[in-house]
JSON list of C-alpha atoms in Angstrom, two decimals:
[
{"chain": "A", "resi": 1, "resn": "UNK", "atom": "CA", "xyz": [20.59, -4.10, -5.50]},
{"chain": "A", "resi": 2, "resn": "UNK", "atom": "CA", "xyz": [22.46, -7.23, -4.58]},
{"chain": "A", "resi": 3, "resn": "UNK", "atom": "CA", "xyz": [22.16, -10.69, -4.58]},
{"chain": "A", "resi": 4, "resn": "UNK", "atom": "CA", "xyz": [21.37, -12.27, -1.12]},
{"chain": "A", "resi": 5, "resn": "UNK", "atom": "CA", "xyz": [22.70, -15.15, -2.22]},
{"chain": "A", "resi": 6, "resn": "UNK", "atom": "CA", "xyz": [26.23, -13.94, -3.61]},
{"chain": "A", "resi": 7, "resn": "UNK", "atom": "CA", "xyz": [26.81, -10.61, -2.49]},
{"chain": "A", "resi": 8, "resn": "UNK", "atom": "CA", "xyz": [29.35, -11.65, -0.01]},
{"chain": "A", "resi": 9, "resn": "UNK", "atom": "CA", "xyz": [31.16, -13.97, -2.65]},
{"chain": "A", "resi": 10, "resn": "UNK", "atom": "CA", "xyz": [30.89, -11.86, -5.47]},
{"chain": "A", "resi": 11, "resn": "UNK", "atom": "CA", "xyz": [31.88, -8.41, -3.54]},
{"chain": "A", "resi": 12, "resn": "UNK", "atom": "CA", "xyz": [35.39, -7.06, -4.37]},
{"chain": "A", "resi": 13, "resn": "UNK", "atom": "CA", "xyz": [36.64, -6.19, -0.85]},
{"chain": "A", "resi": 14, "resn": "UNK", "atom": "CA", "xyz": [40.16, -5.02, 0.28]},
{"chain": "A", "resi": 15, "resn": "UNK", "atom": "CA", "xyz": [40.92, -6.90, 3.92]},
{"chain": "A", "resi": 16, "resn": "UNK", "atom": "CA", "xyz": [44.28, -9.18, 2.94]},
{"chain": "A", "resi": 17, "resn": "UNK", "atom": "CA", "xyz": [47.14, -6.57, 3.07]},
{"chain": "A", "resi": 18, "resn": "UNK", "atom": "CA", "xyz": [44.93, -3.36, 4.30]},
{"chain": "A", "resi": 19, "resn": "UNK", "atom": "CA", "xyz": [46.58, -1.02, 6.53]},
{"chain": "A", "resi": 20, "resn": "UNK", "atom": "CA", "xyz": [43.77, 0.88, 7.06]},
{"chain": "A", "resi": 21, "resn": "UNK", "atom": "CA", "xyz": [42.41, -2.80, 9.06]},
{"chain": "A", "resi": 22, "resn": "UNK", "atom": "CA", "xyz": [44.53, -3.41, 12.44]},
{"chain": "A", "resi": 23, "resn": "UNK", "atom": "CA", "xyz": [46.42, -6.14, 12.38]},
{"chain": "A", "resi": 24, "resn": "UNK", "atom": "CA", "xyz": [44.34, -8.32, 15.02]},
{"chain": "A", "resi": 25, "resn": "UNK", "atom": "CA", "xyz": [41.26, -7.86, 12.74]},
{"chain": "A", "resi": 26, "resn": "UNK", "atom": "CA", "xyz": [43.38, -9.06, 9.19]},
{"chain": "A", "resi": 27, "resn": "UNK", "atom": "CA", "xyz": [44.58, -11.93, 11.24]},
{"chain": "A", "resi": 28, "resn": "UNK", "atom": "CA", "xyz": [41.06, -12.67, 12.51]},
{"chain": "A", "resi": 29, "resn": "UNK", "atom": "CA", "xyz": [39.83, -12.94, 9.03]},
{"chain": "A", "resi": 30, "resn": "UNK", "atom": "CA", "xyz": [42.51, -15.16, 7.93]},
{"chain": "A", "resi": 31, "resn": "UNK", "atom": "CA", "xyz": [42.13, -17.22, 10.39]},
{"chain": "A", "resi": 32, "resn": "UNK", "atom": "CA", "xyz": [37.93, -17.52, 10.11]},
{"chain": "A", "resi": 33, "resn": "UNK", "atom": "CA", "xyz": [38.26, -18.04, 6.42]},
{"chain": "A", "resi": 34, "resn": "UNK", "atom": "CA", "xyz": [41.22, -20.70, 6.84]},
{"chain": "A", "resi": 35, "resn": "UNK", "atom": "CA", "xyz": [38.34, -22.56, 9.34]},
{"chain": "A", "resi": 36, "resn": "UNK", "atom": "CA", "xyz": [35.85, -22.04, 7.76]},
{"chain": "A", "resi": 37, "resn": "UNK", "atom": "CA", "xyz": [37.65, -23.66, 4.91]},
{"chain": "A", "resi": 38, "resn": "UNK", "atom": "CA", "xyz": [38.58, -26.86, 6.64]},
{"chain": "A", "resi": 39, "resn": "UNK", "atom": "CA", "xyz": [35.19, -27.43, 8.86]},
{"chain": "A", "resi": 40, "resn": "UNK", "atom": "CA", "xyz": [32.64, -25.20, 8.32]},
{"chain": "A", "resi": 41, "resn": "UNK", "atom": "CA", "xyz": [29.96, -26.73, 10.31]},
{"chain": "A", "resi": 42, "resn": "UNK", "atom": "CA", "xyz": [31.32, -25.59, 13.81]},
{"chain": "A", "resi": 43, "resn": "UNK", "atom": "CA", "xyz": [31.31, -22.88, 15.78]},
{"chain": "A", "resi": 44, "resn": "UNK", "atom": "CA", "xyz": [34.21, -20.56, 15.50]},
{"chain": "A", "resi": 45, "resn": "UNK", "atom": "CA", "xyz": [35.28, -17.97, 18.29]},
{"chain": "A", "resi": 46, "resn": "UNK", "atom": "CA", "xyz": [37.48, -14.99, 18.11]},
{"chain": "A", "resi": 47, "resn": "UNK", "atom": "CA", "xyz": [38.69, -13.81, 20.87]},
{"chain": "A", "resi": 48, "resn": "UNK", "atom": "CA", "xyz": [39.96, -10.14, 20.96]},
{"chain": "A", "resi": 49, "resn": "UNK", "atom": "CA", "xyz": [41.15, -7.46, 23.54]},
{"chain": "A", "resi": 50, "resn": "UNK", "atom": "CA", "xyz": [38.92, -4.53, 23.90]},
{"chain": "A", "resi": 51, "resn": "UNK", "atom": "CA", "xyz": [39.40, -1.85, 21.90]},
{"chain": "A", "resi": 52, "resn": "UNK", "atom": "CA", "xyz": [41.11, -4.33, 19.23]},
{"chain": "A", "resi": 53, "resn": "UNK", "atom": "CA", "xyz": [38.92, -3.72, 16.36]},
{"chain": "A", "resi": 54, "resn": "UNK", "atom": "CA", "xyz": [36.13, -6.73, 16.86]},
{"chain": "A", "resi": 55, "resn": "UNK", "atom": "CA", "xyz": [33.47, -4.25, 15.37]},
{"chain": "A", "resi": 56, "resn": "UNK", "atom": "CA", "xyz": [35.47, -4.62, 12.58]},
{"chain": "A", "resi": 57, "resn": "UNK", "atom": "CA", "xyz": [35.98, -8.35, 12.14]},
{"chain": "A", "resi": 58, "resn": "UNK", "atom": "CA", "xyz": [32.28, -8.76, 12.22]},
{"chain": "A", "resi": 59, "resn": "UNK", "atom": "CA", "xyz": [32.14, -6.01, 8.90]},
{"chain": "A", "resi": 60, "resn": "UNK", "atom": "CA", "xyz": [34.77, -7.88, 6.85]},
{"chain": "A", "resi": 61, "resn": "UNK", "atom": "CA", "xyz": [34.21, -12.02, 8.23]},
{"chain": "A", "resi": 62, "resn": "UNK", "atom": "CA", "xyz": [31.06, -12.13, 5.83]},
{"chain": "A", "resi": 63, "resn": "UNK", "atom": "CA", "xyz": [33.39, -11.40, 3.06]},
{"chain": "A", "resi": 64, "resn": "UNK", "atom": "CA", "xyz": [34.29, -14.83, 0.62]},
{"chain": "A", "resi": 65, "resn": "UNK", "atom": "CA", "xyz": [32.71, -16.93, 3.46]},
{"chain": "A", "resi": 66, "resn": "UNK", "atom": "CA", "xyz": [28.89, -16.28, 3.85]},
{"chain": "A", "resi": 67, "resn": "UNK", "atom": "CA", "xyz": [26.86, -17.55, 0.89]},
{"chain": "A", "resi": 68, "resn": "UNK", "atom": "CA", "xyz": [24.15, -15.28, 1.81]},
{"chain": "A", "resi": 69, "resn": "UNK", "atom": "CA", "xyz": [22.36, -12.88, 4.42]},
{"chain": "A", "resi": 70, "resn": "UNK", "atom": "CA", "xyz": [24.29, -12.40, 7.73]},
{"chain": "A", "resi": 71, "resn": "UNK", "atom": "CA", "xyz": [22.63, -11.75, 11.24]},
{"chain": "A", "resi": 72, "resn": "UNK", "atom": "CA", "xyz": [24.66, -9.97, 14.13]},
{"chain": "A", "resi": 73, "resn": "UNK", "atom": "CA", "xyz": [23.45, -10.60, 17.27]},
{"chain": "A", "resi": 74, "resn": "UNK", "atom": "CA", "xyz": [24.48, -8.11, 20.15]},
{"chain": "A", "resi": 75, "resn": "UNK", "atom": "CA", "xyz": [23.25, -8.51, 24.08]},
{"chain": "A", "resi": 76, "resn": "UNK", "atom": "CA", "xyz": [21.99, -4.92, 24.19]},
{"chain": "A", "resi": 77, "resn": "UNK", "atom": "CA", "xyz": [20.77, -2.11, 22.87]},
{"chain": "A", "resi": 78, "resn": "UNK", "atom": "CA", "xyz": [23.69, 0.13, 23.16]},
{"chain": "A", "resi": 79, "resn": "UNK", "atom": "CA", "xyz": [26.15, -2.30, 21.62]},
{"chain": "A", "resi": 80, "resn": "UNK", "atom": "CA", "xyz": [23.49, -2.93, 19.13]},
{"chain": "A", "resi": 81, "resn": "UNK", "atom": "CA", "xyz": [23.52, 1.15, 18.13]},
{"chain": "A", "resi": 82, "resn": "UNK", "atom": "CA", "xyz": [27.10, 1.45, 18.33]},
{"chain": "A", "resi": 83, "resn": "UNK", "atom": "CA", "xyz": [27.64, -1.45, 15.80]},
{"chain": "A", "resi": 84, "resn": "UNK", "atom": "CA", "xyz": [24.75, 0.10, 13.83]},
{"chain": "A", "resi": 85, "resn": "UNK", "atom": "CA", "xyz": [26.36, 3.59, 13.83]},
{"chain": "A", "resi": 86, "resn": "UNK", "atom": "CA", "xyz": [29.53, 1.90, 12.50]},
{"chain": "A", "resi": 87, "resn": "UNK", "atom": "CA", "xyz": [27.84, -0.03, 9.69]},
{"chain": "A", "resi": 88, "resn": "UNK", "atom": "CA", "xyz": [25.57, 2.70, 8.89]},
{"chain": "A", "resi": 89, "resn": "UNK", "atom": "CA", "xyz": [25.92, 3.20, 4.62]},
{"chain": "A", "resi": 90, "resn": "UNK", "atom": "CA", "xyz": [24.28, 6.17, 4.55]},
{"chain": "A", "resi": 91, "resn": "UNK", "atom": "CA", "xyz": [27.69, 8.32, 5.17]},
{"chain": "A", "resi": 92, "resn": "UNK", "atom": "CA", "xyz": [31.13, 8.28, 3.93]},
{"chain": "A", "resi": 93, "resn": "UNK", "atom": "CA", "xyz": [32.09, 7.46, 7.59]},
{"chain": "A", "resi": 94, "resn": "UNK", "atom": "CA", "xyz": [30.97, 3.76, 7.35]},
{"chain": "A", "resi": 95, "resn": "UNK", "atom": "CA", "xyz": [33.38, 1.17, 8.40]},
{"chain": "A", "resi": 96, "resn": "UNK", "atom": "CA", "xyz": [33.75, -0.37, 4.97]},
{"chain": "A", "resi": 97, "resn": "UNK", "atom": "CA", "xyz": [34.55, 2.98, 3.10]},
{"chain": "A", "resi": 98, "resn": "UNK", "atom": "CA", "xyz": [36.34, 4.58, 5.72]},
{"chain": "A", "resi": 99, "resn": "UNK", "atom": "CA", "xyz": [38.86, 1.24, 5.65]},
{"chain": "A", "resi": 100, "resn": "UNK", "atom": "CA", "xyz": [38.99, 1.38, 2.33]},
{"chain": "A", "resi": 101, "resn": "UNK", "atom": "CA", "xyz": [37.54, -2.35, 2.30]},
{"chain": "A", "resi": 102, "resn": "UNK", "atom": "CA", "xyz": [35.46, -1.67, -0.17]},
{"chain": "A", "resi": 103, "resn": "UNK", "atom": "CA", "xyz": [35.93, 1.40, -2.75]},
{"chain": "A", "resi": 104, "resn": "UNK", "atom": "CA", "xyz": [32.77, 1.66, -4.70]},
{"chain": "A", "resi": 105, "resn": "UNK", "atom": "CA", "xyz": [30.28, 2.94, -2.69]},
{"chain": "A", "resi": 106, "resn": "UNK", "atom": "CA", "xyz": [27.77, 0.95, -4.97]},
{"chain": "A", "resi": 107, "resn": "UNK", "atom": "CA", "xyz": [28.85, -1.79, -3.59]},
{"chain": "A", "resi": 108, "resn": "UNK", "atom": "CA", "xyz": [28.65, -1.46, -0.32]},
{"chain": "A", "resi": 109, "resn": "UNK", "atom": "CA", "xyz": [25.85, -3.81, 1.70]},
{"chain": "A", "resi": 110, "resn": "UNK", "atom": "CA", "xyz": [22.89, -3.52, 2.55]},
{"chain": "A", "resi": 111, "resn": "UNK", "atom": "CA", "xyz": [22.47, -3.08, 6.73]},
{"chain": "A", "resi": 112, "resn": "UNK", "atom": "CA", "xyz": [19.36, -3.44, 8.20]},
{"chain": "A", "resi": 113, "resn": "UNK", "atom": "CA", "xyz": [19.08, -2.86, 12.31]},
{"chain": "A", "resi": 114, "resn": "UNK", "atom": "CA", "xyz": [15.83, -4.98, 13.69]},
{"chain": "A", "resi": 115, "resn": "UNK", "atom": "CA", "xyz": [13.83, -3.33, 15.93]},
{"chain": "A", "resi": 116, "resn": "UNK", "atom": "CA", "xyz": [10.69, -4.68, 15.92]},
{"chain": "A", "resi": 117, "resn": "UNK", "atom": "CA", "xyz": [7.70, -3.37, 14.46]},
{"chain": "A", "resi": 118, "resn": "UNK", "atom": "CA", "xyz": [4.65, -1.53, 15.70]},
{"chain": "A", "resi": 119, "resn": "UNK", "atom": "CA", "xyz": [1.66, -2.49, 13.31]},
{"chain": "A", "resi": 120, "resn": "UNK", "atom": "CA", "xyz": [0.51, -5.02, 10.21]},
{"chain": "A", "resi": 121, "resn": "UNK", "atom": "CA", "xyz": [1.31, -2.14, 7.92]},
{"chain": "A", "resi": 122, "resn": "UNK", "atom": "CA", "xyz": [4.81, -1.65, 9.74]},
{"chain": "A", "resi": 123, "resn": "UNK", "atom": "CA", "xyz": [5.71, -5.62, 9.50]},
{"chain": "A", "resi": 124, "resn": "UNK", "atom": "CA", "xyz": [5.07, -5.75, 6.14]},
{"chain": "A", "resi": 125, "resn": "UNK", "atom": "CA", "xyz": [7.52, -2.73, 6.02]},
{"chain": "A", "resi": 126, "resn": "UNK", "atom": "CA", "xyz": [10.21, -4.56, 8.11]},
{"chain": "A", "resi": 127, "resn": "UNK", "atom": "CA", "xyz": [9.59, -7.63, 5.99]},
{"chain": "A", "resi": 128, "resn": "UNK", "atom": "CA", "xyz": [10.95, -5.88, 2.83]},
{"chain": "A", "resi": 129, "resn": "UNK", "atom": "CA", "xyz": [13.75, -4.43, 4.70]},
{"chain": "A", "resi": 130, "resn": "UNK", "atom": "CA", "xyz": [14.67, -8.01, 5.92]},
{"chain": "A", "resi": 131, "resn": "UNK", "atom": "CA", "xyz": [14.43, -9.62, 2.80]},
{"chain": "A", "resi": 132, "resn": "UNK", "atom": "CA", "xyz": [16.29, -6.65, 0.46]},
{"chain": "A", "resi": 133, "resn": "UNK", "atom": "CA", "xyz": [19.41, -6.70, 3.34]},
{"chain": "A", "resi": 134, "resn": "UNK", "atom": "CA", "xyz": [22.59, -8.12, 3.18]},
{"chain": "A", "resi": 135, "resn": "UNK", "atom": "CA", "xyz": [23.25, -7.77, 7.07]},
{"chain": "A", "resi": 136, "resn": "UNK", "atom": "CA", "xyz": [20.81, -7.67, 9.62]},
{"chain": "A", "resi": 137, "resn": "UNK", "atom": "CA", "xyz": [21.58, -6.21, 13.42]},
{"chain": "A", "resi": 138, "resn": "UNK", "atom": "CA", "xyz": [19.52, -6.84, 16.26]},
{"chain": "A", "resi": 139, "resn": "UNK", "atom": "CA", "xyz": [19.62, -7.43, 19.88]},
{"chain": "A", "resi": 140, "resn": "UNK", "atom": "CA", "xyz": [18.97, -10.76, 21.88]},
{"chain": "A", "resi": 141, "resn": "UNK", "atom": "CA", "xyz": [15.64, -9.97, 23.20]},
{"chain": "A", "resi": 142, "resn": "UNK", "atom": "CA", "xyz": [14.38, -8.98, 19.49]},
{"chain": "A", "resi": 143, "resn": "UNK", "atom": "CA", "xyz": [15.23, -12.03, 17.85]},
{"chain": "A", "resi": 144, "resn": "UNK", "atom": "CA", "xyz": [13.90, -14.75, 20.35]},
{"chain": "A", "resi": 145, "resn": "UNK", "atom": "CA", "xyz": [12.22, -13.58, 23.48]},
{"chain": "A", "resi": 146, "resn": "UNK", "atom": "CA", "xyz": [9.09, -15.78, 25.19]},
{"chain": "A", "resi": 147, "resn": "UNK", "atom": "CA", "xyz": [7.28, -12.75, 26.07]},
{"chain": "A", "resi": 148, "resn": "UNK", "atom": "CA", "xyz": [6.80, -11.46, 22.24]},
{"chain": "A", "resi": 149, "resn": "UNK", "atom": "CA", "xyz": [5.38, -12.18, 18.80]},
{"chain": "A", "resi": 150, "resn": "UNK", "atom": "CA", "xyz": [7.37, -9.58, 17.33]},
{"chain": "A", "resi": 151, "resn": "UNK", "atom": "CA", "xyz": [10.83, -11.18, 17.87]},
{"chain": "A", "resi": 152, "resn": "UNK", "atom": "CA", "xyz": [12.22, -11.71, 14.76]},
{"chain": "A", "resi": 153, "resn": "UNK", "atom": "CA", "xyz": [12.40, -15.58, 14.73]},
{"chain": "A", "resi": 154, "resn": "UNK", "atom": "CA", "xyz": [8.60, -15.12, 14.09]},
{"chain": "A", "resi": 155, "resn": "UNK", "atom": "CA", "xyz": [9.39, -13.08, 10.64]},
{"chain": "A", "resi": 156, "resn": "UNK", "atom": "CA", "xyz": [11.91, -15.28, 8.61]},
{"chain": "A", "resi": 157, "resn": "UNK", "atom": "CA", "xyz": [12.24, -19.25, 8.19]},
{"chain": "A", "resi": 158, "resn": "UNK", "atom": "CA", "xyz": [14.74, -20.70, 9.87]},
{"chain": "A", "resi": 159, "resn": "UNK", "atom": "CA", "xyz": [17.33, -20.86, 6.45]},
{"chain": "A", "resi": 160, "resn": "UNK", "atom": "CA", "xyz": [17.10, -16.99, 6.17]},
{"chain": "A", "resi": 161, "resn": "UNK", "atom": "CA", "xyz": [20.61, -16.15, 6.84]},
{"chain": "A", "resi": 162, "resn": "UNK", "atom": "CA", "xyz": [23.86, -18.02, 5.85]},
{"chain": "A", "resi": 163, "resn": "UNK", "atom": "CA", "xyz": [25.84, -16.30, 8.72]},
{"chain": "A", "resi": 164, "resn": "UNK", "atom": "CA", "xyz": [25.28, -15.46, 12.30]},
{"chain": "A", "resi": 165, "resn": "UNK", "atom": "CA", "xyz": [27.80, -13.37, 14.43]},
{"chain": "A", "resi": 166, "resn": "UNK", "atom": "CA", "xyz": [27.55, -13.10, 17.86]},
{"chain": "A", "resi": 167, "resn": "UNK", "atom": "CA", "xyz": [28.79, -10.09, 19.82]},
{"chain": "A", "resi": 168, "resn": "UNK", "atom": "CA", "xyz": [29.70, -10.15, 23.54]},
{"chain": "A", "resi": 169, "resn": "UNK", "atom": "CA", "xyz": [29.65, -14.09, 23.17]},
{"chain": "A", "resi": 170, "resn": "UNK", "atom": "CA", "xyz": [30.12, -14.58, 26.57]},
{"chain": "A", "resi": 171, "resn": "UNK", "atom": "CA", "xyz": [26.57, -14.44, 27.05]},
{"chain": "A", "resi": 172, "resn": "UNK", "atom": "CA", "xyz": [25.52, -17.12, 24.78]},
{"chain": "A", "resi": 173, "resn": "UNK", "atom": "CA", "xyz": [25.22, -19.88, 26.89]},
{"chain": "A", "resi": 174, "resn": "UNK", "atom": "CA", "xyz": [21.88, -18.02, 28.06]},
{"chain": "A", "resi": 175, "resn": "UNK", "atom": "CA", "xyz": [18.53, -19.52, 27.03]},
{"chain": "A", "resi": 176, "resn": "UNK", "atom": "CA", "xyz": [17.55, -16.96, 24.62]},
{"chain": "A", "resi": 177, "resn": "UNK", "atom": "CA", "xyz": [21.10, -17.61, 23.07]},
{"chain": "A", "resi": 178, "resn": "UNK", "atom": "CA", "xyz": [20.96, -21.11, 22.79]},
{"chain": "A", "resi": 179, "resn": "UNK", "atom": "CA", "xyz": [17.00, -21.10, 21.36]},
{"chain": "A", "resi": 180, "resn": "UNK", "atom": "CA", "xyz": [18.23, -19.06, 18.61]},
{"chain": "A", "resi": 181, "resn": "UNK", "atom": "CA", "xyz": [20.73, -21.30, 17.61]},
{"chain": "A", "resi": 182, "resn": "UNK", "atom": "CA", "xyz": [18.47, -23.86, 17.60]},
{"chain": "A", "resi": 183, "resn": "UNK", "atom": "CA", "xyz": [15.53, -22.04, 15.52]},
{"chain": "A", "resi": 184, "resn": "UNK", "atom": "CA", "xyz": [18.31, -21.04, 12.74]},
{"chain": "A", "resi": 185, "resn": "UNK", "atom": "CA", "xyz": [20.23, -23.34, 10.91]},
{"chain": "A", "resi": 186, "resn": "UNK", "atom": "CA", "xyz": [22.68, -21.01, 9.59]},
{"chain": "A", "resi": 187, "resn": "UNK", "atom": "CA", "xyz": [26.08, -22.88, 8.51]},
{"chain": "A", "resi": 188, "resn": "UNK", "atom": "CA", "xyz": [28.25, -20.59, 9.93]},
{"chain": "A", "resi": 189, "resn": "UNK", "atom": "CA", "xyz": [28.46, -18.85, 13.22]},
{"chain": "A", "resi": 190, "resn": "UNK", "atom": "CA", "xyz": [31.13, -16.60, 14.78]},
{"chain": "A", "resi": 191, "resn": "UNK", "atom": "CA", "xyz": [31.47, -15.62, 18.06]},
{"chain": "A", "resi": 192, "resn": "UNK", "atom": "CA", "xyz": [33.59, -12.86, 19.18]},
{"chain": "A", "resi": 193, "resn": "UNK", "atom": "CA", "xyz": [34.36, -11.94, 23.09]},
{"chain": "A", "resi": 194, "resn": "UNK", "atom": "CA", "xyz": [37.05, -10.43, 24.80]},
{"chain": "A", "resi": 195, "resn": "UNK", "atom": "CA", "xyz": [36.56, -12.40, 27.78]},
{"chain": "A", "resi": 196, "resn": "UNK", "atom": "CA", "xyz": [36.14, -16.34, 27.17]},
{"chain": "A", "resi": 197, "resn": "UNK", "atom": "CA", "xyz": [35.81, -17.11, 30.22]}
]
């Protein structure tokens, strides 16, 4: 089990010198934890070329940075069970062992992709899962969305993760986007696009 408030500090992982990372996504890192470092109230963005490996930078930014839970935000489904499929701990196939990023499989994070819930029995259930995860994954519309109580903003204070990373960030100027940055005072978000403007 780890510890929601160190895991990411205390985790051994392999990114600096890792050939199994492409290059774009080692320099990515180095260049969130070097900002991070020097301001870490403001917003960074990464900006990558498709097919560049930005799946990957959100795996490995949490690492030596985040000083507790981390939320990934995606603008759909699909990207959201793509990224979820990637991250998924379950097989040897995950992004963190396959990298060799980190080599214990005991230490590998705990992922958690938000979907809502269904009943009082079954948010109780997704409760737990929130609270005993390292990284949580969920689209837009199921973290803030006017036209549910189940969105997850509804489930966890406003301090409940450390780290948010933003996915397609091109679309965060939206309303939903912006209310959810304003519910959660996270001290670090990342935003990664491939198109910037």
């Amino acid at each position: 089990m780890s510890n929601k408030e160190n895991y990411f500090q205390i985790t051994d992982a392999f990114i600096e010198g890792n050939g199994y990372l492409r290059y774009p996504q080692r320099r990515a890192y180095k260049r969130l934890k070097e900002t991070f470092d020097e301001n870490k109230d403001a917003h960074k963005i990464v900006v990558l070329a498709t097919g560049s490996g930005k799946t990957g930078v959100m795996a490995i930014a949490p690492f030596k940075i985040s000083k507790g839970r981390v939320l990934i935000i995606t603008p759909s489904l699909i990207i959201r069970e793509g990224i979820s499929d990637e991250f998924d701990t379950r097989t040897d196939f995950n992004f963190w062992t396959d990298k060799k990023v980190i080599l214990d499989e005991n230490n590998l994070p705990i992922v958690y992709r938000y979907a809502g819930y269904n009943s009082a029995s079954d948010k109780k259930r997704v409760i737990k899962y929130l609270e005993e995860s390292d990284i949580v994954i969920a689209n837009i519309h199921k973290v803030y969305n006017n036209n549910s109580k189940k969105q997850l903003i509804n489930l966890v204070n406003s301090d409940f993760f450390d780290m948010i990373i933003v996915d397609e960030a091109h679309h965060s100027a939206a309303d939903s986007w912006i209310k959810t940055f304003e519910y959660f005072n996270a001290e670090k978000i990342i935003k990664l696009t491939a198109t910037p403007y």
